[in-house]
Amino acid sequence: MRVRNKPWAPELIEAHPDLIVEKGQEFKGKWHERFAKKQPLFIEVGTGKGQFIINMAKKYPQYNFIGIEIQKTVIAIALKNALEEQLPNLQFLYADGAELTDYFEDHEVSKVFLNFSDPWPKTRHEKRRLTFKSFLKVYEQILIEHGVVEFKTDNQGLFEYSLSSLNNYGMHFDGVWLDLHHSEENDENVETEYEHKFSAKGQPIYKVRAHF
């Protein structure tokens, strides 16, 4: 997701240290201090403008959520949207999602969400895909025992690659959906911005839930 720089973005981020952290190494192993309650921690890698993570936090107050985004303007928009909700179980991390072990202690996270990640279709870019084995190793390290990864995409090629990658890593599949919006799983589904856009055009949405 690329958007034009917003001149107000840095000022908004700086004005809300209670809701957003830049980098965040100082909270490694103690993210619970950022929330009103100590609860299971769910993270979204590449949170975009925040539609998914905000609505998840609203729907599931019994969990704590962190939306991670590397683009300053994008995460500032997510922060702006979140300010309207005042959710005590939501935080944002302005950082590179490829460096999760710098920000989270081993077994600190209960679930990882990967939503509409960049497919990096060229073979030479395989290692950049968020379901590549090196990323799965990182998720396994920061997740609790039997921790869960949920992945959604509109890209069939990336989905097929991801199923193979998760399977080869030895993960256990809890569910695979080839047309999420026409399945029972959609009853509890929370959409992302991209998901709403693509599904409105009739594009099937793919989803997998798996655990280590």
PDB file of C-alpha atoms in Angstrom:
ATOM      1  CA  MET A   1       0.000   0.000   0.000  1.00  0.00           C
ATOM      2  CA  ARG A   2       1.492   3.296  -1.128  1.00  0.00           C
ATOM      3  CA  VAL A   3      -0.094   6.629  -0.245  1.00  0.00           C
ATOM      4  CA  ARG A   4       1.028  10.206  -0.497  1.00  0.00           C
ATOM      5  CA  ASN A   5       2.836  11.598   2.484  1.00  0.00           C
ATOM      6  CA  LYS A   6       0.561  13.515   4.815  1.00  0.00           C
ATOM      7  CA  PRO A   7       2.225  16.528   6.455  1.00  0.00           C
ATOM      8  CA  TRP A   8       0.163  15.966   9.616  1.00  0.00           C
ATOM      9  CA  ALA A   9       1.263  12.345  10.059  1.00  0.00           C
ATOM     10  CA  PRO A  10       4.476  12.821  12.114  1.00  0.00           C
ATOM     11  CA  GLU A  11       2.775  15.331  14.417  1.00  0.00           C
ATOM     12  CA  LEU A  12      -0.190  13.026  15.032  1.00  0.00           C
ATOM     13  CA  ILE A  13       2.096  10.093  15.868  1.00  0.00           C
ATOM     14  CA  GLU A  14       4.176  12.230  18.198  1.00  0.00           C
ATOM     15  CA  ALA A  15       1.028  13.474  19.961  1.00  0.00           C
ATOM     16  CA  HIS A  16      -0.162   9.971  20.886  1.00  0.00           C
ATOM     17  CA  PRO A  17       2.640   7.993  22.557  1.00  0.00           C
ATOM     18  CA  ASP A  18      -0.071   6.251  24.568  1.00  0.00           C
ATOM     19  CA  LEU A  19      -1.376   4.503  21.419  1.00  0.00           C
ATOM     20  CA  ILE A  20       1.591   4.177  19.092  1.00  0.00           C
ATOM     21  CA  VAL A  21       5.187   3.116  19.573  1.00  0.00           C
ATOM     22  CA  GLU A  22       8.054   3.712  17.162  1.00  0.00           C
ATOM     23  CA  LYS A  23      10.356   0.688  16.971  1.00  0.00           C
ATOM     24  CA  GLY A  24       9.361  -0.601  20.406  1.00  0.00           C
ATOM     25  CA  GLN A  25      12.338  -2.659  21.573  1.00  0.00           C
ATOM     26  CA  GLU A  26      11.828  -1.296  25.078  1.00  0.00           C
ATOM     27  CA  PHE A  27       8.525  -3.171  25.360  1.00  0.00           C
ATOM     28  CA  LYS A  28       9.893  -6.542  24.289  1.00  0.00           C
ATOM     29  CA  GLY A  29       8.547  -9.079  26.766  1.00  0.00           C
ATOM     30  CA  LYS A  30       6.303  -6.558  28.507  1.00  0.00           C
ATOM     31  CA  TRP A  31       3.765  -5.367  25.959  1.00  0.00           C
ATOM     32  CA  HIS A  32       1.045  -6.050  28.531  1.00  0.00           C
ATOM     33  CA  GLU A  33       2.136  -2.813  30.201  1.00  0.00           C
ATOM     34  CA  ARG A  34       0.732  -0.905  27.231  1.00  0.00           C
ATOM     35  CA  PHE A  35      -2.795  -2.228  27.761  1.00  0.00           C
ATOM     36  CA  ALA A  36      -5.538  -1.769  30.340  1.00  0.00           C
ATOM     37  CA  LYS A  37      -5.578  -5.529  31.011  1.00  0.00           C
ATOM     38  CA  LYS A  38      -3.107  -8.384  30.625  1.00  0.00           C
ATOM     39  CA  GLN A  39      -4.754 -10.547  27.951  1.00  0.00           C
ATOM     40  CA  PRO A  40      -3.666 -12.816  25.060  1.00  0.00           C
ATOM     41  CA  LEU A  41      -1.821 -10.741  22.466  1.00  0.00           C
ATOM     42  CA  PHE A  42      -2.696 -10.806  18.750  1.00  0.00           C
ATOM     43  CA  ILE A  43      -0.640  -8.937  16.136  1.00  0.00           C
ATOM     44  CA  GLU A  44      -1.266  -7.974  12.509  1.00  0.00           C
ATOM     45  CA  VAL A  45       1.809  -7.641  10.304  1.00  0.00           C
ATOM     46  CA  GLY A  46       1.084  -4.919   7.758  1.00  0.00           C
ATOM     47  CA  THR A  47      -1.955  -3.317   9.309  1.00  0.00           C
ATOM     48  CA  GLY A  48      -2.569  -0.774   6.544  1.00  0.00           C
ATOM     49  CA  LYS A  49      -5.142   1.874   7.426  1.00  0.00           C
ATOM     50  CA  GLY A  50      -6.345  -0.170  10.378  1.00  0.00           C
ATOM     51  CA  GLN A  51      -9.813  -1.348   9.360  1.00  0.00           C
ATOM     52  CA  PHE A  52      -9.165  -4.974  10.309  1.00  0.00           C
ATOM     53  CA  ILE A  53      -7.289  -4.487  13.582  1.00  0.00           C
ATOM     54  CA  ILE A  54      -9.670  -1.776  14.832  1.00  0.00           C
ATOM     55  CA  ASN A  55     -12.752  -3.883  14.183  1.00  0.00           C
ATOM     56  CA  MET A  56     -11.104  -6.949  15.696  1.00  0.00           C
ATOM     57  CA  ALA A  57     -10.352  -4.988  18.866  1.00  0.00           C
ATOM     58  CA  LYS A  58     -13.978  -3.818  18.997  1.00  0.00           C
ATOM     59  CA  LYS A  59     -15.341  -7.321  18.425  1.00  0.00           C
ATOM     60  CA  TYR A  60     -13.017  -9.139  20.814  1.00  0.00           C
ATOM     61  CA  PRO A  61     -12.374  -7.023  23.947  1.00  0.00           C
ATOM     62  CA  GLN A  62     -11.007 -10.127  25.702  1.00  0.00           C
ATOM     63  CA  TYR A  63      -7.833  -9.919  23.567  1.00  0.00           C
ATOM     64  CA  ASN A  64      -5.146  -7.292  23.102  1.00  0.00           C
ATOM     65  CA  PHE A  65      -4.169  -6.261  19.570  1.00  0.00           C
ATOM     66  CA  ILE A  66      -1.158  -4.595  17.971  1.00  0.00           C
ATOM     67  CA  GLY A  67      -1.197  -3.344  14.393  1.00  0.00           C
ATOM     68  CA  ILE A  68       2.284  -3.208  12.847  1.00  0.00           C
ATOM     69  CA  GLU A  69       3.032  -1.020   9.842  1.00  0.00           C
ATOM     70  CA  ILE A  70       6.262   0.271   8.302  1.00  0.00           C
ATOM     71  CA  GLN A  71       4.827   3.251   6.375  1.00  0.00           C
ATOM     72  CA  LYS A  72       4.471   6.355   8.516  1.00  0.00           C
ATOM     73  CA  THR A  73       1.584   7.950   6.628  1.00  0.00           C
ATOM     74  CA  VAL A  74      -0.366   4.697   6.498  1.00  0.00           C
ATOM     75  CA  ILE A  75      -0.031   3.967  10.198  1.00  0.00           C
ATOM     76  CA  ALA A  76      -0.896   7.593  10.984  1.00  0.00           C
ATOM     77  CA  ILE A  77      -4.174   7.089   9.105  1.00  0.00           C
ATOM     78  CA  ALA A  78      -4.788   3.908  11.120  1.00  0.00           C
ATOM     79  CA  LEU A  79      -4.063   5.820  14.319  1.00  0.00           C
ATOM     80  CA  LYS A  80      -6.439   8.610  13.294  1.00  0.00           C
ATOM     81  CA  ASN A  81      -9.186   6.050  12.657  1.00  0.00           C
ATOM     82  CA  ALA A  82      -8.525   4.350  15.999  1.00  0.00           C
ATOM     83  CA  LEU A  83      -8.729   7.605  17.957  1.00  0.00           C
ATOM     84  CA  GLU A  84     -12.432   7.761  17.175  1.00  0.00           C
ATOM     85  CA  GLU A  85     -12.982   4.414  18.920  1.00  0.00           C
ATOM     86  CA  GLN A  86     -10.924   4.775  22.142  1.00  0.00           C
ATOM     87  CA  LEU A  87     -10.159   1.065  22.452  1.00  0.00           C
ATOM     88  CA  PRO A  88      -8.169   0.058  25.546  1.00  0.00           C
ATOM     89  CA  ASN A  89      -7.082  -3.206  23.896  1.00  0.00           C
ATOM     90  CA  LEU A  90      -5.471  -1.701  20.787  1.00  0.00           C
ATOM     91  CA  GLN A  91      -1.957  -0.415  20.132  1.00  0.00           C
ATOM     92  CA  PHE A  92       0.113   0.371  17.047  1.00  0.00           C
ATOM     93  CA  LEU A  93       3.762  -0.337  16.338  1.00  0.00           C
ATOM     94  CA  TYR A  94       5.501   1.778  13.706  1.00  0.00           C
ATOM     95  CA  ALA A  95       8.228  -0.632  12.686  1.00  0.00           C
ATOM     96  CA  ASP A  96       9.384  -3.199  10.140  1.00  0.00           C
ATOM     97  CA  GLY A  97       7.321  -6.381  10.445  1.00  0.00           C
ATOM     98  CA  ALA A  98      10.312  -8.357   9.171  1.00  0.00           C
ATOM     99  CA  GLU A  99      12.098  -7.751  12.489  1.00  0.00           C
ATOM    100  CA  LEU A 100       9.515  -9.142  14.918  1.00  0.00           C
ATOM    101  CA  THR A 101      12.055 -10.799  17.213  1.00  0.00           C
ATOM    102  CA  ASP A 102      13.468  -7.334  17.933  1.00  0.00           C
ATOM    103  CA  TYR A 103      10.123  -6.266  19.400  1.00  0.00           C
ATOM    104  CA  PHE A 104       8.561  -9.429  20.846  1.00  0.00           C
ATOM    105  CA  GLU A 105       9.933 -11.915  23.340  1.00  0.00           C
ATOM    106  CA  ASP A 106       9.798 -15.634  22.671  1.00  0.00           C
ATOM    107  CA  HIS A 107       6.246 -16.952  23.188  1.00  0.00           C
ATOM    108  CA  GLU A 108       4.812 -13.493  23.898  1.00  0.00           C
ATOM    109  CA  VAL A 109       2.216 -13.536  21.089  1.00  0.00           C
ATOM    110  CA  SER A 110      -0.843 -15.803  20.770  1.00  0.00           C
ATOM    111  CA  LYS A 111      -1.810 -15.191  17.131  1.00  0.00           C
ATOM    112  CA  VAL A 112      -0.341 -13.585  14.003  1.00  0.00           C
ATOM    113  CA  PHE A 113      -2.538 -12.143  11.253  1.00  0.00           C
ATOM    114  CA  LEU A 114      -1.176 -11.754   7.727  1.00  0.00           C
ATOM    115  CA  ASN A 115      -3.698  -9.943   5.547  1.00  0.00           C
ATOM    116  CA  PHE A 116      -3.243  -9.260   1.828  1.00  0.00           C
ATOM    117  CA  SER A 117       0.538  -9.235   2.007  1.00  0.00           C
ATOM    118  CA  ASP A 118       2.633  -8.199  -0.977  1.00  0.00           C
ATOM    119  CA  PRO A 119       2.760 -11.328  -3.201  1.00  0.00           C
ATOM    120  CA  TRP A 120       6.307 -10.673  -4.471  1.00  0.00           C
ATOM    121  CA  PRO A 121       5.527 -12.784  -7.566  1.00  0.00           C
ATOM    122  CA  LYS A 122       9.047 -12.983  -9.002  1.00  0.00           C
ATOM    123  CA  THR A 123      10.984 -16.086  -7.971  1.00  0.00           C
ATOM    124  CA  ARG A 124      14.030 -14.056  -6.981  1.00  0.00           C
ATOM    125  CA  HIS A 125      11.862 -12.249  -4.386  1.00  0.00           C
ATOM    126  CA  GLU A 126      10.568 -15.431  -2.741  1.00  0.00           C
ATOM    127  CA  LYS A 127      12.396 -14.710   0.522  1.00  0.00           C
ATOM    128  CA  ARG A 128      10.384 -11.490   0.931  1.00  0.00           C
ATOM    129  CA  ARG A 129       7.029 -13.270   1.041  1.00  0.00           C
ATOM    130  CA  LEU A 130       5.650 -13.226   4.586  1.00  0.00           C
ATOM    131  CA  THR A 131       4.929 -16.956   4.397  1.00  0.00           C
ATOM    132  CA  PHE A 132       8.500 -17.877   3.408  1.00  0.00           C
ATOM    133  CA  LYS A 133      10.129 -20.343   5.788  1.00  0.00           C
ATOM    134  CA  SER A 134      12.377 -17.743   7.437  1.00  0.00           C
ATOM    135  CA  PHE A 135       9.303 -15.707   8.411  1.00  0.00           C
ATOM    136  CA  LEU A 136       7.530 -18.833   9.668  1.00  0.00           C
ATOM    137  CA  LYS A 137      10.528 -19.501  11.912  1.00  0.00           C
ATOM    138  CA  VAL A 138      10.158 -16.005  13.384  1.00  0.00           C
ATOM    139  CA  TYR A 139       6.424 -16.461  13.979  1.00  0.00           C
ATOM    140  CA  GLU A 140       7.093 -19.785  15.678  1.00  0.00           C
ATOM    141  CA  GLN A 141       9.641 -18.126  17.947  1.00  0.00           C
ATOM    142  CA  ILE A 142       7.416 -15.285  19.168  1.00  0.00           C
ATOM    143  CA  LEU A 143       4.200 -17.344  19.352  1.00  0.00           C
ATOM    144  CA  ILE A 144       3.048 -19.382  22.312  1.00  0.00           C
ATOM    145  CA  GLU A 145       3.077 -23.166  22.005  1.00  0.00           C
ATOM    146  CA  HIS A 146       0.665 -24.174  19.233  1.00  0.00           C
ATOM    147  CA  GLY A 147       0.375 -20.475  18.308  1.00  0.00           C
ATOM    148  CA  VAL A 148      -1.810 -19.624  15.328  1.00  0.00           C
ATOM    149  CA  VAL A 149      -1.145 -17.898  12.013  1.00  0.00           C
ATOM    150  CA  GLU A 150      -4.111 -16.629   9.968  1.00  0.00           C
ATOM    151  CA  PHE A 151      -3.482 -15.627   6.380  1.00  0.00           C
ATOM    152  CA  LYS A 152      -5.867 -14.007   3.887  1.00  0.00           C
ATOM    153  CA  THR A 153      -5.250 -12.966   0.294  1.00  0.00           C
ATOM    154  CA  ASP A 154      -6.920 -12.439  -3.060  1.00  0.00           C
ATOM    155  CA  ASN A 155      -3.828 -13.744  -4.870  1.00  0.00           C
ATOM    156  CA  GLN A 156      -4.263 -17.394  -5.838  1.00  0.00           C
ATOM    157  CA  GLY A 157      -0.583 -17.894  -6.637  1.00  0.00           C
ATOM    158  CA  LEU A 158       0.533 -16.558  -3.276  1.00  0.00           C
ATOM    159  CA  PHE A 159      -2.106 -18.628  -1.508  1.00  0.00           C
ATOM    160  CA  GLU A 160      -0.983 -21.847  -3.181  1.00  0.00           C
ATOM    161  CA  TYR A 161       2.636 -21.001  -2.397  1.00  0.00           C
ATOM    162  CA  SER A 162       1.716 -20.284   1.230  1.00  0.00           C
ATOM    163  CA  LEU A 163      -0.136 -23.574   1.664  1.00  0.00           C
ATOM    164  CA  SER A 164       2.926 -25.407   0.398  1.00  0.00           C
ATOM    165  CA  SER A 165       5.291 -23.366   2.571  1.00  0.00           C
ATOM    166  CA  LEU A 166       3.247 -23.907   5.755  1.00  0.00           C
ATOM    167  CA  ASN A 167       2.897 -27.598   5.005  1.00  0.00           C
ATOM    168  CA  ASN A 168       6.609 -28.043   4.306  1.00  0.00           C
ATOM    169  CA  TYR A 169       7.397 -26.281   7.581  1.00  0.00           C
ATOM    170  CA  GLY A 170       5.300 -28.869   9.412  1.00  0.00           C
ATOM    171  CA  MET A 171       2.417 -26.626  10.432  1.00  0.00           C
ATOM    172  CA  HIS A 172      -1.005 -28.109  11.176  1.00  0.00           C
ATOM    173  CA  PHE A 173      -3.969 -26.769   9.199  1.00  0.00           C
ATOM    174  CA  ASP A 174      -7.077 -25.799  11.169  1.00  0.00           C
ATOM    175  CA  GLY A 175      -8.969 -24.598   8.114  1.00  0.00           C
ATOM    176  CA  VAL A 176      -8.520 -23.762   4.435  1.00  0.00           C
ATOM    177  CA  TRP A 177     -11.060 -21.636   2.555  1.00  0.00           C
ATOM    178  CA  LEU A 178     -10.943 -21.159  -1.220  1.00  0.00           C
ATOM    179  CA  ASP A 179     -13.877 -18.748  -1.257  1.00  0.00           C
ATOM    180  CA  LEU A 180     -14.104 -17.254   2.207  1.00  0.00           C
ATOM    181  CA  HIS A 181     -17.076 -14.981   1.573  1.00  0.00           C
ATOM    182  CA  HIS A 182     -19.218 -17.902   0.456  1.00  0.00           C
ATOM    183  CA  SER A 183     -18.418 -20.110   3.434  1.00  0.00           C
ATOM    184  CA  GLU A 184     -19.618 -20.452   7.019  1.00  0.00           C
ATOM    185  CA  GLU A 185     -16.295 -18.975   8.122  1.00  0.00           C
ATOM    186  CA  ASN A 186     -17.486 -15.642   6.750  1.00  0.00           C
ATOM    187  CA  ASP A 187     -20.067 -15.381   9.539  1.00  0.00           C
ATOM    188  CA  GLU A 188     -17.307 -14.252  11.917  1.00  0.00           C
ATOM    189  CA  ASN A 189     -15.034 -12.702   9.308  1.00  0.00           C
ATOM    190  CA  VAL A 190     -13.657  -9.185   9.819  1.00  0.00           C
ATOM    191  CA  GLU A 191     -12.719  -7.514   6.539  1.00  0.00           C
ATOM    192  CA  THR A 192      -9.656  -5.504   5.626  1.00  0.00           C
ATOM    193  CA  GLU A 193      -9.755  -2.508   3.284  1.00  0.00           C
ATOM    194  CA  TYR A 194      -8.364  -4.558   0.402  1.00  0.00           C
ATOM    195  CA  GLU A 195     -10.688  -7.450   1.118  1.00  0.00           C
ATOM    196  CA  HIS A 196     -13.770  -5.262   0.903  1.00  0.00           C
ATOM    197  CA  LYS A 197     -12.543  -3.773  -2.369  1.00  0.00           C
ATOM    198  CA  PHE A 198     -11.724  -7.077  -4.040  1.00  0.00           C
ATOM    199  CA  SER A 199     -14.730  -9.046  -2.810  1.00  0.00           C
ATOM    200  CA  ALA A 200     -17.049  -6.288  -4.066  1.00  0.00           C
ATOM    201  CA  LYS A 201     -15.670  -7.018  -7.531  1.00  0.00           C
ATOM    202  CA  GLY A 202     -16.461 -10.713  -7.172  1.00  0.00           C
ATOM    203  CA  GLN A 203     -12.866 -11.732  -6.500  1.00  0.00           C
ATOM    204  CA  PRO A 204     -12.676 -14.865  -4.299  1.00  0.00           C
ATOM    205  CA  ILE A 205     -10.863 -14.400  -0.997  1.00  0.00           C
ATOM    206  CA  TYR A 206      -8.572 -17.183   0.187  1.00  0.00           C
ATOM    207  CA  LYS A 207      -7.854 -17.943   3.826  1.00  0.00           C
ATOM    208  CA  VAL A 208      -5.852 -20.431   5.836  1.00  0.00           C
ATOM    209  CA  ARG A 209      -5.597 -20.884   9.591  1.00  0.00           C
ATOM    210  CA  ALA A 210      -2.740 -23.017  10.870  1.00  0.00           C
ATOM    211  CA  HIS A 211      -0.738 -23.605  14.030  1.00  0.00           C
ATOM    212  CA  PHE A 212       2.754 -24.764  14.902  1.00  0.00           C
TER     213      PHE A 212
END
